[in-house]
Tab-separated table of C-alpha atoms in Angstrom:
chain	number	residue	atom	x	y	z
A	1	MET	CA	57.900	-41.388	33.892
A	2	ASN	CA	59.004	-38.036	35.452
A	3	ILE	CA	61.969	-39.364	37.550
A	4	LYS	CA	63.934	-36.225	36.781
A	5	HIS	CA	61.485	-34.339	39.068
A	6	PHE	CA	62.844	-36.286	41.964
A	7	VAL	CA	66.538	-36.295	40.809
A	8	ASN	CA	66.403	-32.565	40.718
A	9	PHE	CA	64.130	-32.196	43.691
A	10	SER	CA	66.635	-30.539	46.019
A	11	GLU	CA	67.290	-27.801	43.482
A	12	LEU	CA	63.582	-27.281	42.992
A	13	SER	CA	63.093	-27.050	46.748
A	14	ILE	CA	65.319	-23.999	46.846
A	15	ALA	CA	62.682	-21.917	45.085
A	16	ASP	CA	59.986	-23.223	47.460
A	17	LEU	CA	62.278	-22.255	50.392
A	18	ASP	CA	62.686	-18.725	49.019
A	19	ALA	CA	58.865	-18.398	48.687
A	20	TRP	CA	58.260	-19.755	52.197
A	21	LYS	CA	60.724	-17.332	53.742
A	22	GLU	CA	59.327	-14.395	51.678
A	23	ASP	CA	56.062	-15.173	53.356
A	24	GLY	CA	57.673	-14.939	56.762
A	25	GLY	CA	57.957	-18.648	57.282
A	26	LYS	CA	60.699	-20.085	59.506
A	27	VAL	CA	63.054	-22.972	58.440
A	28	ALA	CA	64.697	-25.650	60.611
A	29	GLY	CA	67.614	-27.567	59.321
A	30	VAL	CA	67.609	-31.326	60.283
A	31	TYR	CA	70.061	-34.215	60.032
A	32	CYS	CA	68.235	-37.253	61.232
A	33	ILE	CA	65.020	-39.112	60.772
A	34	TYR	CA	64.384	-38.892	64.532
A	35	ALA	CA	63.567	-35.219	64.057
A	36	PRO	CA	59.780	-35.338	64.326
A	37	THR	CA	58.563	-33.838	60.992
A	38	GLU	CA	54.952	-33.610	62.197
A	39	LEU	CA	55.814	-31.687	65.263
A	40	ILE	CA	58.108	-29.170	63.483
A	41	ARG	CA	55.427	-28.512	60.792
A	42	ALA	CA	52.678	-28.112	63.439
A	43	ALA	CA	54.682	-25.317	64.945
A	44	GLY	CA	54.653	-23.520	61.590
A	45	VAL	CA	58.255	-24.352	60.782
A	46	ALA	CA	59.429	-26.041	57.517
A	47	PRO	CA	62.038	-28.851	58.214
A	48	VAL	CA	64.614	-29.446	55.530
A	49	SER	CA	67.402	-31.891	55.430
A	50	LEU	CA	70.860	-30.568	55.514
A	51	CYS	CA	73.853	-31.508	53.359
A	52	GLY	CA	76.254	-34.193	54.500
A	53	LYS	CA	76.861	-36.822	51.886
A	54	LYS	CA	79.728	-35.610	49.710
A	55	GLN	CA	83.475	-35.859	50.045
A	56	ASP	CA	84.400	-32.255	49.104
A	57	PRO	CA	83.574	-30.315	52.389
A	58	ILE	CA	85.570	-33.015	54.642
A	59	LYS	CA	88.882	-31.195	54.178
A	60	ASP	CA	87.404	-27.970	55.684
A	61	ALA	CA	85.931	-30.002	58.582
A	62	GLU	CA	89.165	-31.771	59.494
A	63	GLU	CA	90.533	-28.391	60.647
A	64	ASP	CA	88.376	-28.703	63.705
A	65	LEU	CA	87.393	-32.462	63.677
A	66	PRO	CA	89.624	-35.564	63.800
A	67	HIS	CA	90.440	-37.368	60.552
A	68	SER	CA	89.211	-40.636	62.118
A	69	LEU	CA	85.729	-39.420	62.590
A	70	CYS	CA	82.735	-40.678	60.454
A	71	PRO	CA	82.722	-39.012	57.019
A	72	LEU	CA	78.879	-38.235	57.413
A	73	ILE	CA	79.614	-36.104	60.505
A	74	LYS	CA	82.726	-34.377	58.830
A	75	SER	CA	80.766	-33.711	55.617
A	76	SER	CA	77.858	-32.229	57.576
A	77	TYR	CA	80.155	-29.955	59.477
A	78	GLY	CA	82.194	-29.009	56.490
A	79	TYR	CA	79.157	-27.966	54.640
A	80	ALA	CA	78.094	-25.835	57.667
A	81	ILE	CA	81.299	-23.928	57.929
A	82	ASN	CA	82.145	-23.464	54.308
A	83	GLY	CA	78.756	-22.034	53.248
A	84	THR	CA	78.202	-24.229	50.290
A	85	CYS	CA	74.896	-25.796	51.481
A	86	PRO	CA	71.945	-23.666	50.489
A	87	PHE	CA	69.713	-25.383	52.958
A	88	PHE	CA	71.980	-24.671	55.866
A	89	SER	CA	72.054	-21.004	54.750
A	90	ALA	CA	68.272	-20.897	54.528
A	91	ALA	CA	67.769	-22.554	57.914
A	92	ASP	CA	66.795	-20.114	60.848
A	93	VAL	CA	67.531	-22.804	63.459
A	94	LEU	CA	68.914	-26.459	63.724
A	95	VAL	CA	67.261	-29.503	65.202
A	96	ALA	CA	69.867	-31.985	66.181
A	97	GLU	CA	69.841	-35.309	68.020
A	98	THR	CA	72.088	-37.445	70.185
A	99	THR	CA	72.372	-40.511	67.949
A	100	CYS	CA	76.106	-40.939	68.346
A	101	ASP	CA	79.009	-39.421	70.427
A	102	GLY	CA	80.696	-37.961	67.416
A	103	LYS	CA	77.580	-36.074	66.361
A	104	LYS	CA	76.954	-34.818	69.953
A	105	LYS	CA	80.374	-33.178	70.157
A	106	MET	CA	80.165	-31.871	66.599
A	107	TYR	CA	76.894	-30.194	67.422
A	108	GLU	CA	78.582	-28.301	70.160
A	109	LEU	CA	80.780	-26.784	67.509
A	110	MET	CA	77.962	-26.216	65.021
A	111	GLY	CA	75.942	-24.482	67.721
A	112	ARG	CA	78.145	-21.529	67.521
A	113	LEU	CA	76.875	-20.967	63.769
A	114	LYS	CA	73.085	-21.035	64.344
A	115	PRO	CA	70.590	-21.496	67.259
A	116	LEU	CA	70.498	-25.194	67.852
A	117	HIS	CA	68.234	-27.526	69.811
A	118	LEU	CA	69.666	-30.856	70.809
A	119	MET	CA	67.043	-33.651	71.262
A	120	HIS	CA	68.333	-36.209	73.859
A	121	LEU	CA	67.411	-39.625	72.940
A	122	PRO	CA	67.079	-42.428	75.502
A	123	HIS	CA	69.519	-45.385	74.916
A	124	THR	CA	66.759	-47.976	74.786
A	125	GLN	CA	63.296	-48.385	73.202
A	126	THR	CA	61.796	-50.580	75.970
A	127	GLY	CA	60.093	-49.630	79.206
A	128	PRO	CA	57.962	-46.714	80.441
A	129	ALA	CA	60.898	-44.629	81.611
A	130	ALA	CA	62.322	-44.350	77.979
A	131	LEU	CA	58.934	-43.221	76.582
A	132	GLU	CA	58.394	-40.668	79.263
A	133	TYR	CA	61.856	-39.296	78.813
A	134	TRP	CA	61.275	-39.070	75.016
A	135	MET	CA	57.860	-37.414	75.467
A	136	ARG	CA	59.485	-34.764	77.610
A	137	GLY	CA	62.032	-34.226	74.985
A	138	LEU	CA	59.225	-33.622	72.388
A	139	ARG	CA	57.742	-31.026	74.654
A	140	GLU	CA	61.102	-29.251	75.049
A	141	LEU	CA	61.319	-29.221	71.275
A	142	GLU	CA	57.842	-27.841	71.058
A	143	ALA	CA	58.803	-24.927	73.379
A	144	PHE	CA	61.935	-24.152	71.239
A	145	LEU	CA	59.974	-24.166	67.995
A	146	THR	CA	57.178	-21.983	69.379
A	147	GLY	CA	59.791	-19.519	70.520
A	148	VAL	CA	61.182	-19.493	66.906
A	149	SER	CA	58.016	-19.189	65.046
A	150	GLY	CA	55.453	-17.814	67.530
A	151	VAL	CA	53.024	-20.615	66.616
A	152	LEU	CA	51.470	-22.610	69.454
A	153	VAL	CA	51.242	-26.368	68.671
A	154	THR	CA	47.576	-27.605	68.848
A	155	GLU	CA	46.447	-31.189	68.954
A	156	GLU	CA	44.480	-30.460	65.834
A	157	ALA	CA	47.413	-29.163	63.926
A	158	LEU	CA	49.543	-32.105	65.151
A	159	HIS	CA	46.935	-34.569	64.074
A	160	GLU	CA	46.695	-32.985	60.568
A	161	GLU	CA	50.366	-33.326	60.117
A	162	ILE	CA	50.352	-36.924	61.405
A	163	VAL	CA	47.772	-37.921	58.817
A	164	GLN	CA	49.747	-36.215	55.989
A	165	GLN	CA	53.140	-37.759	56.884
A	166	ASN	CA	51.500	-41.175	57.377
A	167	ALA	CA	50.098	-40.772	53.794
A	168	ILE	CA	53.511	-39.928	52.369
A	169	ARG	CA	55.295	-42.772	54.161
A	170	ALA	CA	52.762	-45.254	52.931
A	171	GLU	CA	53.015	-43.883	49.382
A	172	LEU	CA	56.785	-44.082	49.390
A	173	ALA	CA	56.613	-47.690	50.617
A	174	ARG	CA	54.238	-48.532	47.747
A	175	VAL	CA	56.472	-46.843	45.218
A	176	ALA	CA	59.510	-48.727	46.586
A	177	LEU	CA	57.813	-52.049	46.172
A	178	LEU	CA	56.841	-51.267	42.408
A	179	ALA	CA	60.326	-49.991	41.732
A	180	ALA	CA	61.780	-53.395	42.935
A	181	ASP	CA	59.787	-55.341	40.145
A	182	ASP	CA	61.951	-57.013	37.668
A	183	ARG	CA	60.270	-55.027	34.850
A	184	SER	CA	60.785	-51.665	36.578
A	185	PRO	CA	62.902	-49.106	34.702
A	186	LEU	CA	63.996	-47.402	38.002
A	187	THR	CA	67.472	-47.987	39.386
A	188	ALA	CA	68.361	-48.028	42.979
A	189	SER	CA	69.976	-44.527	42.535
A	190	ASP	CA	66.625	-43.400	41.088
A	191	LEU	CA	64.747	-44.716	44.068
A	192	LEU	CA	67.293	-43.139	46.475
A	193	ALA	CA	66.549	-39.840	44.913
A	194	VAL	CA	62.820	-40.370	45.309
A	195	GLN	CA	63.123	-41.397	48.973
A	196	GLU	CA	65.610	-38.523	49.895
A	197	SER	CA	63.264	-35.939	48.258
A	198	LYS	CA	60.929	-36.382	51.265
A	199	SER	CA	63.335	-34.577	53.560
A	200	PHE	CA	63.659	-31.522	51.138
A	201	SER	CA	59.788	-30.933	50.648
A	202	VAL	CA	58.933	-27.495	51.969
A	203	TYR	CA	55.279	-28.033	50.817
A	204	PRO	CA	54.489	-31.750	51.581
A	205	GLU	CA	51.294	-31.748	49.643
A	206	LYS	CA	53.129	-30.933	46.405
A	207	TYR	CA	55.597	-33.886	47.241
A	208	LEU	CA	52.745	-36.214	47.839
A	209	ALA	CA	51.112	-35.360	44.543
A	210	ALA	CA	54.415	-36.007	42.698
A	211	LEU	CA	54.693	-39.345	44.496
A	212	ARG	CA	51.194	-40.402	43.457
A	213	GLY	CA	51.973	-39.463	39.900
A	214	LEU	CA	55.145	-41.575	39.892
A	215	HIS	CA	53.038	-44.465	41.466
A	216	ARG	CA	50.532	-44.171	38.635
A	217	ASP	CA	53.292	-44.127	35.973
A	218	LEU	CA	54.983	-47.131	37.532
A	219	GLU	CA	51.667	-49.127	37.638
A	220	ALA	CA	50.964	-48.295	33.998
A	221	HIS	CA	54.556	-49.397	32.858
A	222	LEU	CA	54.263	-52.627	34.682
A	223	ALA	CA	50.812	-53.338	33.221
A	224	GLU	CA	52.225	-53.202	29.732
A	225	PRO	CA	53.601	-56.424	28.265
A	226	GLY	CA	57.313	-56.429	27.677
A	227	PRO	CA	60.629	-57.981	28.497
A	228	VAL	CA	62.191	-58.029	31.977
A	229	ALA	CA	64.139	-54.703	32.226
A	230	ARG	CA	66.975	-56.150	34.537
A	231	SER	CA	67.880	-59.346	36.090
A	232	GLY	CA	70.663	-60.465	38.432
A	233	PRO	CA	70.860	-61.114	42.134
A	234	ARG	CA	68.481	-59.023	44.148
A	235	ILE	CA	70.432	-57.214	46.931
A	236	LEU	CA	69.048	-55.721	50.178
A	237	LEU	CA	71.342	-52.833	51.281
A	238	THR	CA	71.541	-52.087	55.062
A	239	GLY	CA	73.664	-49.958	57.433
A	240	CYS	CA	74.649	-46.353	57.307
A	241	PRO	CA	72.859	-43.593	55.260
A	242	THR	CA	73.917	-43.074	51.680
A	243	GLY	CA	73.013	-40.301	49.252
A	244	LYS	CA	74.174	-38.363	46.162
A	245	GLY	CA	77.944	-38.389	46.303
A	246	SER	CA	78.232	-41.238	48.695
A	247	ASP	CA	76.377	-43.892	46.801
A	248	LYS	CA	79.463	-45.503	45.266
A	249	LEU	CA	78.681	-48.974	46.634
A	250	ILE	CA	75.196	-48.905	44.926
A	251	ARG	CA	76.742	-47.858	41.601
A	252	ILE	CA	79.342	-50.690	41.864
A	253	VAL	CA	76.785	-53.340	42.609
A	254	GLU	CA	74.568	-52.306	39.752
A	255	GLU	CA	77.464	-51.913	37.224
A	256	LEU	CA	78.390	-55.480	38.083
A	257	GLY	CA	74.892	-56.796	37.178
A	258	ALA	CA	73.196	-57.054	40.474
A	259	ARG	CA	70.208	-55.135	41.628
A	260	VAL	CA	69.723	-53.181	44.930
A	261	VAL	CA	66.063	-53.679	45.366
A	262	CYS	CA	65.621	-52.238	48.753
A	263	MET	CA	67.559	-50.172	51.113
A	264	GLU	CA	66.979	-50.414	54.855
A	265	ASN	CA	69.185	-47.400	55.621
A	266	CYS	CA	67.907	-44.112	57.081
A	267	SER	CA	67.869	-42.629	53.473
A	268	GLY	CA	65.925	-45.669	52.400
A	269	LEU	CA	63.070	-47.672	53.980
A	270	LYS	CA	63.873	-47.295	57.589
A	271	GLY	CA	60.907	-46.285	59.404
A	272	LEU	CA	58.507	-46.095	56.335
A	273	THR	CA	56.403	-48.939	57.735
A	274	LEU	CA	56.122	-47.178	61.117
A	275	ALA	CA	52.860	-45.156	61.057
A	276	VAL	CA	51.912	-42.803	63.797
A	277	ASP	CA	48.594	-43.987	65.453
A	278	GLU	CA	45.987	-41.595	64.309
A	279	GLN	CA	43.656	-42.327	67.196
A	280	GLY	CA	44.025	-41.137	70.848
A	281	ASP	CA	46.692	-38.651	72.107
A	282	PRO	CA	48.821	-37.378	69.106
A	283	TRP	CA	51.670	-36.546	71.484
A	284	GLU	CA	52.090	-40.132	72.830
A	285	ALA	CA	51.401	-41.595	69.403
A	286	LEU	CA	54.221	-39.482	67.942
A	287	ALA	CA	56.552	-40.299	70.805
A	288	ARG	CA	55.891	-44.083	70.442
A	289	ARG	CA	56.500	-44.046	66.661
A	290	TYR	CA	59.778	-42.193	66.707
A	291	LEU	CA	61.083	-44.043	69.483
A	292	GLN	CA	60.703	-47.263	67.587
A	293	ILE	CA	63.052	-46.324	64.752
A	294	PRO	CA	65.486	-49.114	64.401
A	295	CYS	CA	68.843	-47.246	64.809
A	296	SER	CA	72.031	-48.708	66.057
A	297	CYS	CA	72.299	-46.073	68.669
A	298	MET	CA	69.599	-48.089	70.606
A	299	THR	CA	70.459	-51.101	72.750
A	300	PRO	CA	69.130	-53.487	72.175
A	301	ASN	CA	68.086	-52.885	68.570
A	302	PRO	CA	65.690	-55.897	67.715
A	303	ASN	CA	63.560	-53.756	65.338
A	304	ARG	CA	66.355	-53.633	62.765
A	305	LEU	CA	66.445	-57.482	62.601
A	306	ASP	CA	62.672	-57.579	62.317
A	307	ASP	CA	62.751	-55.030	59.393
A	308	LEU	CA	65.499	-57.013	57.703
A	309	ARG	CA	63.373	-60.226	57.977
A	310	ALA	CA	60.357	-58.575	56.574
A	311	MET	CA	62.224	-56.846	53.728
A	312	ALA	CA	64.011	-59.927	52.766
A	313	GLY	CA	60.629	-61.688	52.195
A	314	THR	CA	58.697	-58.826	50.599
A	315	TYR	CA	61.518	-57.862	48.198
A	316	ARG	CA	62.534	-61.604	47.478
A	317	VAL	CA	66.202	-60.839	48.101
A	318	ASP	CA	69.129	-63.034	47.346
A	319	ALA	CA	71.631	-61.503	49.604
A	320	VAL	CA	72.356	-58.725	52.092
A	321	VAL	CA	75.144	-56.083	51.855
A	322	ASP	CA	75.782	-53.977	54.924
A	323	LEU	CA	77.480	-50.768	54.337
A	324	THR	CA	79.166	-48.932	57.291
A	325	TRP	CA	81.191	-45.769	57.251
A	326	LEU	CA	84.559	-45.924	58.818
A	327	GLY	CA	84.440	-44.335	62.191
A	328	CYS	CA	80.649	-45.190	62.667
A	329	HIS	CA	81.278	-47.330	65.733
A	330	THR	CA	77.630	-48.352	66.548
A	331	TYR	CA	76.790	-49.632	63.081
A	332	ASN	CA	80.229	-51.296	62.660
A	333	ALA	CA	79.827	-53.059	65.954
A	334	GLU	CA	76.299	-54.114	65.162
A	335	SER	CA	77.347	-55.523	61.860
A	336	THR	CA	78.377	-58.759	63.690
A	337	LEU	CA	74.835	-59.246	65.070
A	338	VAL	CA	73.354	-58.556	61.662
A	339	GLN	CA	75.566	-61.133	59.996
A	340	ARG	CA	74.726	-63.803	62.414
A	341	PHE	CA	71.015	-63.095	61.942
A	342	VAL	CA	71.168	-62.829	58.126
A	343	GLU	CA	73.276	-65.979	57.626
A	344	GLY	CA	71.875	-67.988	60.581
A	345	LYS	CA	68.108	-67.021	60.545
A	346	LEU	CA	67.504	-65.877	57.014
A	347	GLY	CA	69.964	-68.371	55.358
A	348	LEU	CA	71.267	-65.495	52.959
A	349	PRO	CA	74.812	-64.574	51.856
A	350	PHE	CA	76.165	-61.519	53.661
A	351	LEU	CA	78.849	-59.046	52.844
A	352	HIS	CA	80.053	-56.230	55.138
A	353	VAL	CA	81.669	-53.275	53.548
A	354	GLY	CA	83.461	-50.611	55.529
A	355	THR	CA	84.420	-47.519	53.509
A	356	ASP	CA	84.270	-43.660	53.554
A	357	TYR	CA	83.300	-41.064	50.887
A	358	SER	CA	86.670	-40.989	49.119
A	359	PRO	CA	86.744	-42.611	45.685
A	360	SER	CA	90.296	-43.909	46.445
A	361	ASP	CA	89.133	-47.520	47.358
A	362	THR	CA	86.537	-47.796	44.471
A	363	GLU	CA	88.458	-50.599	42.588
A	364	GLN	CA	89.061	-52.453	45.911
A	365	LEU	CA	85.420	-52.419	46.537
A	366	ARG	CA	84.582	-53.495	43.042
A	367	THR	CA	86.847	-56.461	43.515
A	368	ARG	CA	85.194	-57.479	46.849
A	369	VAL	CA	81.734	-57.059	45.359
A	370	GLU	CA	82.547	-58.972	42.257
A	371	ALA	CA	83.873	-61.996	44.233
A	372	PHE	CA	80.741	-61.854	46.400
A	373	LEU	CA	78.449	-61.885	43.358
A	374	GLU	CA	80.328	-64.907	41.938
A	375	LEU	CA	78.321	-66.951	44.619
A	376	PHE	CA	75.205	-66.579	42.371
């Protein structure tokens, strides 16, 4: 089972980026799953996710940003100014989004480093005004991207990218479900690497082929008779994005004998079940799909609760752990609503963990998680 291919995917993508740029291709650095991959690719630009999930760059960022700001924002900005993110260096432009006030102000500073287009999200997902506003935003992004690449976005090209990204999301969802099987050899950290690799794929057809290979390997492994690989409480992780360097909670949970079988976070399953309608107007279909992403920046945000209900049943979870970064006000405030839903509607134990990227509270977190797991 070639999981190392995905664990090392970001490094492998650098070679693909070099080849893409040598052929004259343009690169857009993105930070959020609200950035419409299909539209960016249809404009002849390769979108790649930018670094922002490690502690080291935060010290540099705090020369310009407040210490109390979310570590994800500070890490992203730190990587941008200290030159240690190869994907930021390769990006010709940045595609940003107004998912929180901290990021909006950080982007004002980051815009001095590279050309930056800021997508203005509506504050709600309901009503025709929100959809119309977001569709205008997609057209503004189209104009920006065409100015960068010189490629006009056609409905045919947009439709082709929609079909391909739908296939990738569907395959990711299938792999995630197989990986959650009690006999699966994959850990949550392995699956996180697989899911994050999507945002580093310069050539999506290569990524899709690798995903399908992993799918086949998992099916073959699970078809063989053998003992259960791991047991322990099955945990659904929700809340803020995690990644390499910021996955300390996942490591603690699994070291204590539980299993994170699904992650609702942006770096996990969030949005994977949202396909773009492949019939009719691709612009409206794209706008509708991305507007329904269940992010805490939206008010209200019922889609997140719907997703939690569906995942709790599909993945047979025993408890929900909500991870929020200190300084992330929308996810921290929404945790109260999530707790009431999980405990009251789903009847599951719930633990809220507020932390940052620093390892300084690792043992404190371990004590809290250990006490929580004693419920099972």
